[in-house]
């Protein structure tokens, strides 16, 4: 079903499927732009441009259009400049995945707000005759509502609005992380064994997508509190898994089979092979070995 631009259509929503802002959603309006800084809907995503893409109503229907970014839009594994939207359309901007949903009023999470003299957040421009977008918030469950020509008043929803963490730069986030874990680092002797061949961890999904770690020695710990191999994922345990050199090869070990999956299965211990995949929430890591 195409997402029609007529006012009789059910509310048209966009939902975040992956990344640090997993679960956020917004009701679409003409001119809703998405980006890392200068946009209505702001994401802490290093692969997004400041103003990366915009959603618009066109004669062909609703579409999301790239605004000249370096990384473009991702649709069915390919880079593209614009995507015609329909119910269920999934696409990516930066490392964040989205899905379009058409909902009835009963399915919507909130009732449309009352609006009066709306002010426009961000630098987005609008076509002549198009209703102005409402003030936008980049809170955990952002609700953006298409406006009619009538003057109304918007009451800010309790608990919405950007958190302090969402406003921090990468340098601030990493600096605070290392300060926090420094007190947990213990200076104790240990046995270090070379990994032959070296193992490469390739992040293919999540906030660290396109990150590559090549490890030449072990054992190693990977997790939210790991000082040298940290997972930037709120769902990750302090130590998500360990990589242990063994006589038959590199062993995977986890004490969190409810959160850490090896090739989609709950395994506490497993011998790693090239092509194996480790899933921790929105983060997916692929294993390769140096040749």
mmCIF file of C-alpha atoms in Angstrom:
data_model
loop_
_atom_site.group_PDB
_atom_site.id
_atom_site.type_symbol
_atom_site.label_atom_id
_atom_site.label_comp_id
_atom_site.label_asym_id
_atom_site.label_seq_id
_atom_site.Cartn_x
_atom_site.Cartn_y
_atom_site.Cartn_z
ATOM 1 C CA UNK A 1 0.000 0.000 0.000
ATOM 2 C CA UNK A 2 1.477 3.338 -1.047
ATOM 3 C CA UNK A 3 1.690 6.018 1.613
ATOM 4 C CA UNK A 4 -0.716 8.516 0.113
ATOM 5 C CA UNK A 5 -0.232 12.225 0.724
ATOM 6 C CA UNK A 6 -3.938 12.941 1.060
ATOM 7 C CA UNK A 7 -5.254 14.222 4.370
ATOM 8 C CA UNK A 8 -7.685 11.290 4.557
ATOM 9 C CA UNK A 9 -4.821 8.833 4.905
ATOM 10 C CA UNK A 10 -4.125 7.191 8.278
ATOM 11 C CA UNK A 11 -1.255 8.752 10.278
ATOM 12 C CA UNK A 12 2.088 8.070 8.619
ATOM 13 C CA UNK A 13 4.924 7.169 11.057
ATOM 14 C CA UNK A 14 8.665 6.523 10.910
ATOM 15 C CA UNK A 15 10.253 4.177 13.467
ATOM 16 C CA UNK A 16 13.921 3.559 14.367
ATOM 17 C CA UNK A 17 14.873 -0.136 14.065
ATOM 18 C CA UNK A 18 18.564 -0.054 15.010
ATOM 19 C CA UNK A 19 21.300 2.105 16.421
ATOM 20 C CA UNK A 20 21.704 4.006 19.666
ATOM 21 C CA UNK A 21 18.199 5.504 19.308
ATOM 22 C CA UNK A 22 16.429 2.152 18.831
ATOM 23 C CA UNK A 23 12.675 2.479 19.371
ATOM 24 C CA UNK A 24 12.271 6.206 18.691
ATOM 25 C CA UNK A 25 9.448 7.158 16.365
ATOM 26 C CA UNK A 26 7.838 10.209 14.803
ATOM 27 C CA UNK A 27 4.700 11.053 12.902
ATOM 28 C CA UNK A 28 5.753 12.343 9.500
ATOM 29 C CA UNK A 29 5.021 15.794 8.115
ATOM 30 C CA UNK A 30 6.058 17.406 4.839
ATOM 31 C CA UNK A 31 9.590 18.757 5.210
ATOM 32 C CA UNK A 32 10.674 16.569 8.140
ATOM 33 C CA UNK A 33 14.443 16.477 7.876
ATOM 34 C CA UNK A 34 16.813 14.051 9.607
ATOM 35 C CA UNK A 35 20.463 14.562 10.493
ATOM 36 C CA UNK A 36 23.236 14.790 13.044
ATOM 37 C CA UNK A 37 22.863 18.464 13.987
ATOM 38 C CA UNK A 38 20.889 20.958 11.896
ATOM 39 C CA UNK A 39 17.647 19.038 11.479
ATOM 40 C CA UNK A 40 14.188 18.545 12.986
ATOM 41 C CA UNK A 41 15.066 15.021 14.105
ATOM 42 C CA UNK A 42 18.617 14.765 15.433
ATOM 43 C CA UNK A 43 20.605 11.518 15.799
ATOM 44 C CA UNK A 44 23.944 10.856 17.471
ATOM 45 C CA UNK A 45 25.168 8.971 14.403
ATOM 46 C CA UNK A 46 28.694 9.717 13.120
ATOM 47 C CA UNK A 47 27.800 8.505 9.611
ATOM 48 C CA UNK A 48 24.984 11.045 9.215
ATOM 49 C CA UNK A 49 25.494 14.513 7.801
ATOM 50 C CA UNK A 50 24.321 17.522 9.814
ATOM 51 C CA UNK A 51 21.215 17.668 7.627
ATOM 52 C CA UNK A 52 21.197 14.337 5.799
ATOM 53 C CA UNK A 53 17.733 13.670 4.335
ATOM 54 C CA UNK A 54 14.208 15.062 4.136
ATOM 55 C CA UNK A 55 10.783 13.421 3.881
ATOM 56 C CA UNK A 56 8.394 15.149 1.479
ATOM 57 C CA UNK A 57 4.986 14.713 -0.108
ATOM 58 C CA UNK A 58 5.285 14.623 -3.918
ATOM 59 C CA UNK A 59 2.829 13.999 -6.775
ATOM 60 C CA UNK A 60 4.073 10.386 -6.794
ATOM 61 C CA UNK A 61 3.521 9.996 -3.036
ATOM 62 C CA UNK A 62 5.678 10.342 0.061
ATOM 63 C CA UNK A 63 9.428 10.009 -0.435
ATOM 64 C CA UNK A 64 12.663 10.375 1.521
ATOM 65 C CA UNK A 65 15.344 12.307 -0.377
ATOM 66 C CA UNK A 66 19.081 12.616 0.262
ATOM 67 C CA UNK A 67 20.322 16.196 0.680
ATOM 68 C CA UNK A 68 23.720 15.760 -0.946
ATOM 69 C CA UNK A 69 25.312 13.750 1.876
ATOM 70 C CA UNK A 70 28.483 11.716 1.450
ATOM 71 C CA UNK A 71 26.876 8.376 2.411
ATOM 72 C CA UNK A 72 23.464 8.792 0.772
ATOM 73 C CA UNK A 73 20.498 6.580 1.637
ATOM 74 C CA UNK A 74 20.547 2.785 1.899
ATOM 75 C CA UNK A 75 17.712 0.716 0.445
ATOM 76 C CA UNK A 76 17.852 -3.078 0.022
ATOM 77 C CA UNK A 77 21.623 -3.010 0.451
ATOM 78 C CA UNK A 78 22.234 -0.337 -2.193
ATOM 79 C CA UNK A 79 23.098 3.345 -1.980
ATOM 80 C CA UNK A 80 20.500 5.661 -3.494
ATOM 81 C CA UNK A 81 19.403 9.302 -3.535
ATOM 82 C CA UNK A 82 15.653 8.985 -2.941
ATOM 83 C CA UNK A 83 13.144 6.307 -1.961
ATOM 84 C CA UNK A 84 9.392 6.216 -2.579
ATOM 85 C CA UNK A 85 7.779 5.343 0.749
ATOM 86 C CA UNK A 86 5.030 2.815 1.430
ATOM 87 C CA UNK A 87 3.757 0.966 4.465
ATOM 88 C CA UNK A 88 6.604 -1.275 5.649
ATOM 89 C CA UNK A 89 9.385 0.419 3.651
ATOM 90 C CA UNK A 90 12.720 -0.052 5.442
ATOM 91 C CA UNK A 91 15.778 2.091 4.705
ATOM 92 C CA UNK A 92 18.989 3.335 6.298
ATOM 93 C CA UNK A 93 20.526 6.722 6.995
ATOM 94 C CA UNK A 94 24.093 6.554 8.318
ATOM 95 C CA UNK A 95 24.233 3.527 10.609
ATOM 96 C CA UNK A 96 20.589 3.921 11.676
ATOM 97 C CA UNK A 97 17.761 1.841 10.184
ATOM 98 C CA UNK A 98 14.170 3.080 9.823
ATOM 99 C CA UNK A 99 10.783 1.614 8.867
ATOM 100 C CA UNK A 100 7.655 3.388 7.622
ATOM 101 C CA UNK A 101 4.322 2.491 9.238
ATOM 102 C CA UNK A 102 0.791 3.578 8.401
ATOM 103 C CA UNK A 103 -1.413 3.509 11.500
ATOM 104 C CA UNK A 104 -4.998 4.225 12.314
ATOM 105 C CA UNK A 105 -5.718 6.840 14.962
ATOM 106 C CA UNK A 106 -6.399 4.050 17.458
ATOM 107 C CA UNK A 107 -2.956 2.542 16.771
ATOM 108 C CA UNK A 108 -1.131 5.833 17.338
ATOM 109 C CA UNK A 109 0.586 6.225 20.699
ATOM 110 C CA UNK A 110 -0.712 9.742 21.417
ATOM 111 C CA UNK A 111 -3.533 11.992 20.331
ATOM 112 C CA UNK A 112 -2.621 14.906 18.064
ATOM 113 C CA UNK A 113 -1.544 17.887 20.186
ATOM 114 C CA UNK A 114 -3.186 21.271 20.234
ATOM 115 C CA UNK A 115 -1.097 23.792 18.318
ATOM 116 C CA UNK A 116 -0.865 27.575 18.243
ATOM 117 C CA UNK A 117 1.596 29.855 16.449
ATOM 118 C CA UNK A 118 4.041 27.049 15.756
ATOM 119 C CA UNK A 119 7.720 27.844 15.463
ATOM 120 C CA UNK A 120 9.945 25.804 13.194
ATOM 121 C CA UNK A 121 12.884 23.964 14.732
ATOM 122 C CA UNK A 122 15.894 23.606 12.498
ATOM 123 C CA UNK A 123 16.824 25.099 9.136
ATOM 124 C CA UNK A 124 14.335 23.196 6.959
ATOM 125 C CA UNK A 125 12.433 25.178 4.358
ATOM 126 C CA UNK A 126 8.893 24.405 3.207
ATOM 127 C CA UNK A 127 7.045 24.673 -0.076
ATOM 128 C CA UNK A 128 4.603 27.509 -0.634
ATOM 129 C CA UNK A 129 1.216 26.556 0.686
ATOM 130 C CA UNK A 130 2.526 23.616 2.705
ATOM 131 C CA UNK A 131 1.602 23.572 6.404
ATOM 132 C CA UNK A 132 4.509 24.448 8.698
ATOM 133 C CA UNK A 133 6.052 21.627 10.740
ATOM 134 C CA UNK A 134 5.623 21.672 14.519
ATOM 135 C CA UNK A 135 8.426 22.356 16.983
ATOM 136 C CA UNK A 136 10.547 19.222 17.040
ATOM 137 C CA UNK A 137 12.170 17.385 19.898
ATOM 138 C CA UNK A 138 14.757 14.634 19.597
ATOM 139 C CA UNK A 139 13.624 12.877 22.784
ATOM 140 C CA UNK A 140 13.311 9.111 23.221
ATOM 141 C CA UNK A 141 9.771 8.996 21.728
ATOM 142 C CA UNK A 142 9.530 12.081 19.556
ATOM 143 C CA UNK A 143 6.039 12.820 18.340
ATOM 144 C CA UNK A 144 5.888 15.083 15.277
ATOM 145 C CA UNK A 145 2.442 15.976 13.953
ATOM 146 C CA UNK A 146 1.390 17.301 10.605
ATOM 147 C CA UNK A 147 -0.503 20.579 11.100
ATOM 148 C CA UNK A 148 -3.662 21.916 9.571
ATOM 149 C CA UNK A 149 -4.077 25.586 8.767
ATOM 150 C CA UNK A 150 -5.907 26.181 12.053
ATOM 151 C CA UNK A 151 -4.075 27.907 14.888
ATOM 152 C CA UNK A 152 -3.647 25.712 17.937
ATOM 153 C CA UNK A 153 -1.315 25.289 20.920
ATOM 154 C CA UNK A 154 1.176 22.502 21.474
ATOM 155 C CA UNK A 155 1.742 21.278 25.000
ATOM 156 C CA UNK A 156 5.154 19.685 25.453
ATOM 157 C CA UNK A 157 4.879 16.011 26.336
ATOM 158 C CA UNK A 158 6.234 15.104 29.742
ATOM 159 C CA UNK A 159 9.563 13.323 29.638
ATOM 160 C CA UNK A 160 10.332 14.287 26.035
ATOM 161 C CA UNK A 161 13.224 16.349 24.812
ATOM 162 C CA UNK A 162 16.855 15.496 24.204
ATOM 163 C CA UNK A 163 18.770 13.940 27.052
ATOM 164 C CA UNK A 164 22.138 15.267 28.060
ATOM 165 C CA UNK A 165 23.831 12.155 26.645
ATOM 166 C CA UNK A 166 22.340 12.843 23.192
ATOM 167 C CA UNK A 167 23.949 16.291 23.138
ATOM 168 C CA UNK A 168 27.474 15.067 23.876
ATOM 169 C CA UNK A 169 30.195 14.820 21.264
ATOM 170 C CA UNK A 170 32.072 11.584 20.592
ATOM 171 C CA UNK A 171 35.117 12.988 22.362
ATOM 172 C CA UNK A 172 33.042 13.663 25.496
ATOM 173 C CA UNK A 173 31.392 10.234 25.408
ATOM 174 C CA UNK A 174 34.700 8.370 25.042
ATOM 175 C CA UNK A 175 36.447 10.542 27.624
ATOM 176 C CA UNK A 176 33.739 9.850 30.214
ATOM 177 C CA UNK A 177 33.764 6.142 29.334
ATOM 178 C CA UNK A 178 37.491 5.745 29.943
ATOM 179 C CA UNK A 179 37.298 7.745 33.179
ATOM 180 C CA UNK A 180 34.533 5.422 34.376
ATOM 181 C CA UNK A 181 36.348 2.189 33.534
ATOM 182 C CA UNK A 182 39.767 3.337 34.778
ATOM 183 C CA UNK A 183 38.802 2.485 38.363
ATOM 184 C CA UNK A 184 37.907 -1.078 37.294
ATOM 185 C CA UNK A 185 41.252 -1.850 35.693
ATOM 186 C CA UNK A 186 43.297 -4.200 37.856
ATOM 187 C CA UNK A 187 47.075 -4.377 37.564
ATOM 188 C CA UNK A 188 47.690 -8.093 37.816
ATOM 189 C CA UNK A 189 49.984 -10.463 35.921
ATOM 190 C CA UNK A 190 48.496 -12.543 33.146
ATOM 191 C CA UNK A 191 49.550 -14.852 30.351
ATOM 192 C CA UNK A 192 49.402 -13.357 26.874
ATOM 193 C CA UNK A 193 49.327 -15.733 23.908
ATOM 194 C CA UNK A 194 49.782 -14.682 20.254
ATOM 195 C CA UNK A 195 46.805 -15.372 18.001
ATOM 196 C CA UNK A 196 47.989 -17.231 14.927
ATOM 197 C CA UNK A 197 46.369 -16.309 12.650
ATOM 198 C CA UNK A 198 45.231 -12.919 13.903
ATOM 199 C CA UNK A 199 41.470 -12.498 14.188
ATOM 200 C CA UNK A 200 39.484 -9.598 12.743
ATOM 201 C CA UNK A 201 36.176 -8.407 14.223
ATOM 202 C CA UNK A 202 34.096 -6.528 11.644
ATOM 203 C CA UNK A 203 31.096 -4.517 12.923
ATOM 204 C CA UNK A 204 28.344 -4.735 10.291
ATOM 205 C CA UNK A 205 25.373 -3.375 12.274
ATOM 206 C CA UNK A 206 24.881 -0.998 15.175
ATOM 207 C CA UNK A 207 26.463 2.248 16.310
ATOM 208 C CA UNK A 208 29.974 0.943 15.560
ATOM 209 C CA UNK A 209 29.121 -0.282 12.039
ATOM 210 C CA UNK A 210 32.156 -0.265 9.696
ATOM 211 C CA UNK A 211 34.524 -0.468 12.684
ATOM 212 C CA UNK A 212 37.230 -3.149 12.293
ATOM 213 C CA UNK A 213 39.350 -4.610 15.107
ATOM 214 C CA UNK A 214 42.337 -6.830 14.271
ATOM 215 C CA UNK A 215 43.602 -8.712 17.328
ATOM 216 C CA UNK A 216 47.031 -10.323 17.475
ATOM 217 C CA UNK A 217 47.043 -11.656 21.029
ATOM 218 C CA UNK A 218 44.702 -13.047 23.657
ATOM 219 C CA UNK A 219 42.830 -13.660 25.801
ATOM 220 C CA UNK A 220 40.631 -10.597 25.206
ATOM 221 C CA UNK A 221 37.381 -9.322 26.695
ATOM 222 C CA UNK A 222 34.731 -7.447 24.720
ATOM 223 C CA UNK A 223 31.938 -5.538 26.446
ATOM 224 C CA UNK A 224 30.487 -2.290 27.715
ATOM 225 C CA UNK A 225 33.170 -2.023 30.440
ATOM 226 C CA UNK A 226 36.118 -3.339 28.436
ATOM 227 C CA UNK A 227 38.842 -0.656 28.440
ATOM 228 C CA UNK A 228 40.450 -1.751 25.144
ATOM 229 C CA UNK A 229 37.530 -3.394 23.288
ATOM 230 C CA UNK A 230 34.446 -1.402 24.355
ATOM 231 C CA UNK A 231 30.982 -1.997 22.913
ATOM 232 C CA UNK A 232 29.046 1.257 22.448
ATOM 233 C CA UNK A 233 25.708 -0.416 23.027
ATOM 234 C CA UNK A 234 23.394 0.138 25.998
ATOM 235 C CA UNK A 235 22.250 -3.503 25.741
ATOM 236 C CA UNK A 236 25.774 -4.915 26.061
ATOM 237 C CA UNK A 237 26.820 -6.561 29.378
ATOM 238 C CA UNK A 238 30.010 -5.271 31.104
ATOM 239 C CA UNK A 239 31.820 -8.291 29.605
ATOM 240 C CA UNK A 240 29.716 -9.509 26.694
ATOM 241 C CA UNK A 241 32.109 -12.238 25.579
ATOM 242 C CA UNK A 242 35.721 -13.395 25.755
ATOM 243 C CA UNK A 243 38.124 -14.586 23.061
ATOM 244 C CA UNK A 244 40.341 -17.355 24.420
ATOM 245 C CA UNK A 245 43.265 -18.966 22.574
ATOM 246 C CA UNK A 246 43.014 -22.769 22.640
ATOM 247 C CA UNK A 247 44.829 -25.789 21.201
ATOM 248 C CA UNK A 248 42.206 -26.160 18.459
ATOM 249 C CA UNK A 249 41.831 -22.459 17.706
ATOM 250 C CA UNK A 250 40.099 -19.375 19.069
ATOM 251 C CA UNK A 251 37.300 -19.991 21.573
ATOM 252 C CA UNK A 252 34.248 -17.799 22.102
ATOM 253 C CA UNK A 253 32.917 -17.698 25.670
ATOM 254 C CA UNK A 254 30.022 -15.767 27.198
ATOM 255 C CA UNK A 255 28.171 -15.757 30.485
ATOM 256 C CA UNK A 256 25.217 -13.928 28.917
ATOM 257 C CA UNK A 257 23.555 -16.338 26.483
ATOM 258 C CA UNK A 258 20.320 -14.373 26.911
ATOM 259 C CA UNK A 259 21.918 -11.284 25.331
ATOM 260 C CA UNK A 260 24.857 -12.600 23.286
ATOM 261 C CA UNK A 261 24.184 -14.978 20.383
ATOM 262 C CA UNK A 262 26.691 -16.905 18.263
ATOM 263 C CA UNK A 263 25.297 -17.470 14.760
ATOM 264 C CA UNK A 264 21.815 -16.821 16.127
ATOM 265 C CA UNK A 265 22.105 -19.473 18.835
ATOM 266 C CA UNK A 266 22.536 -19.354 22.602
ATOM 267 C CA UNK A 267 25.988 -20.836 23.120
ATOM 268 C CA UNK A 268 28.130 -20.373 26.210
ATOM 269 C CA UNK A 269 31.255 -21.692 24.466
ATOM 270 C CA UNK A 270 32.116 -22.240 20.823
ATOM 271 C CA UNK A 271 35.095 -22.640 18.497
ATOM 272 C CA UNK A 272 35.161 -19.652 16.150
ATOM 273 C CA UNK A 273 35.350 -20.071 12.385
ATOM 274 C CA UNK A 274 35.640 -17.497 9.589
ATOM 275 C CA UNK A 275 32.218 -16.036 8.822
ATOM 276 C CA UNK A 276 30.765 -16.600 12.298
ATOM 277 C CA UNK A 277 28.504 -13.811 13.549
ATOM 278 C CA UNK A 278 28.110 -12.541 17.113
ATOM 279 C CA UNK A 279 24.943 -10.603 17.941
ATOM 280 C CA UNK A 280 24.579 -8.295 20.983
ATOM 281 C CA UNK A 281 21.288 -6.416 20.634
ATOM 282 C CA UNK A 282 21.602 -4.008 17.693
ATOM 283 C CA UNK A 283 25.324 -4.798 17.291
ATOM 284 C CA UNK A 284 26.418 -7.493 14.844
ATOM 285 C CA UNK A 285 30.065 -8.577 14.573
ATOM 286 C CA UNK A 286 31.460 -10.837 11.847
ATOM 287 C CA UNK A 287 34.573 -12.943 12.472
ATOM 288 C CA UNK A 288 37.390 -13.247 9.942
ATOM 289 C CA UNK A 289 40.942 -14.578 10.242
ATOM 290 C CA UNK A 290 44.015 -13.007 8.667
ATOM 291 C CA UNK A 291 45.508 -15.040 5.832
#
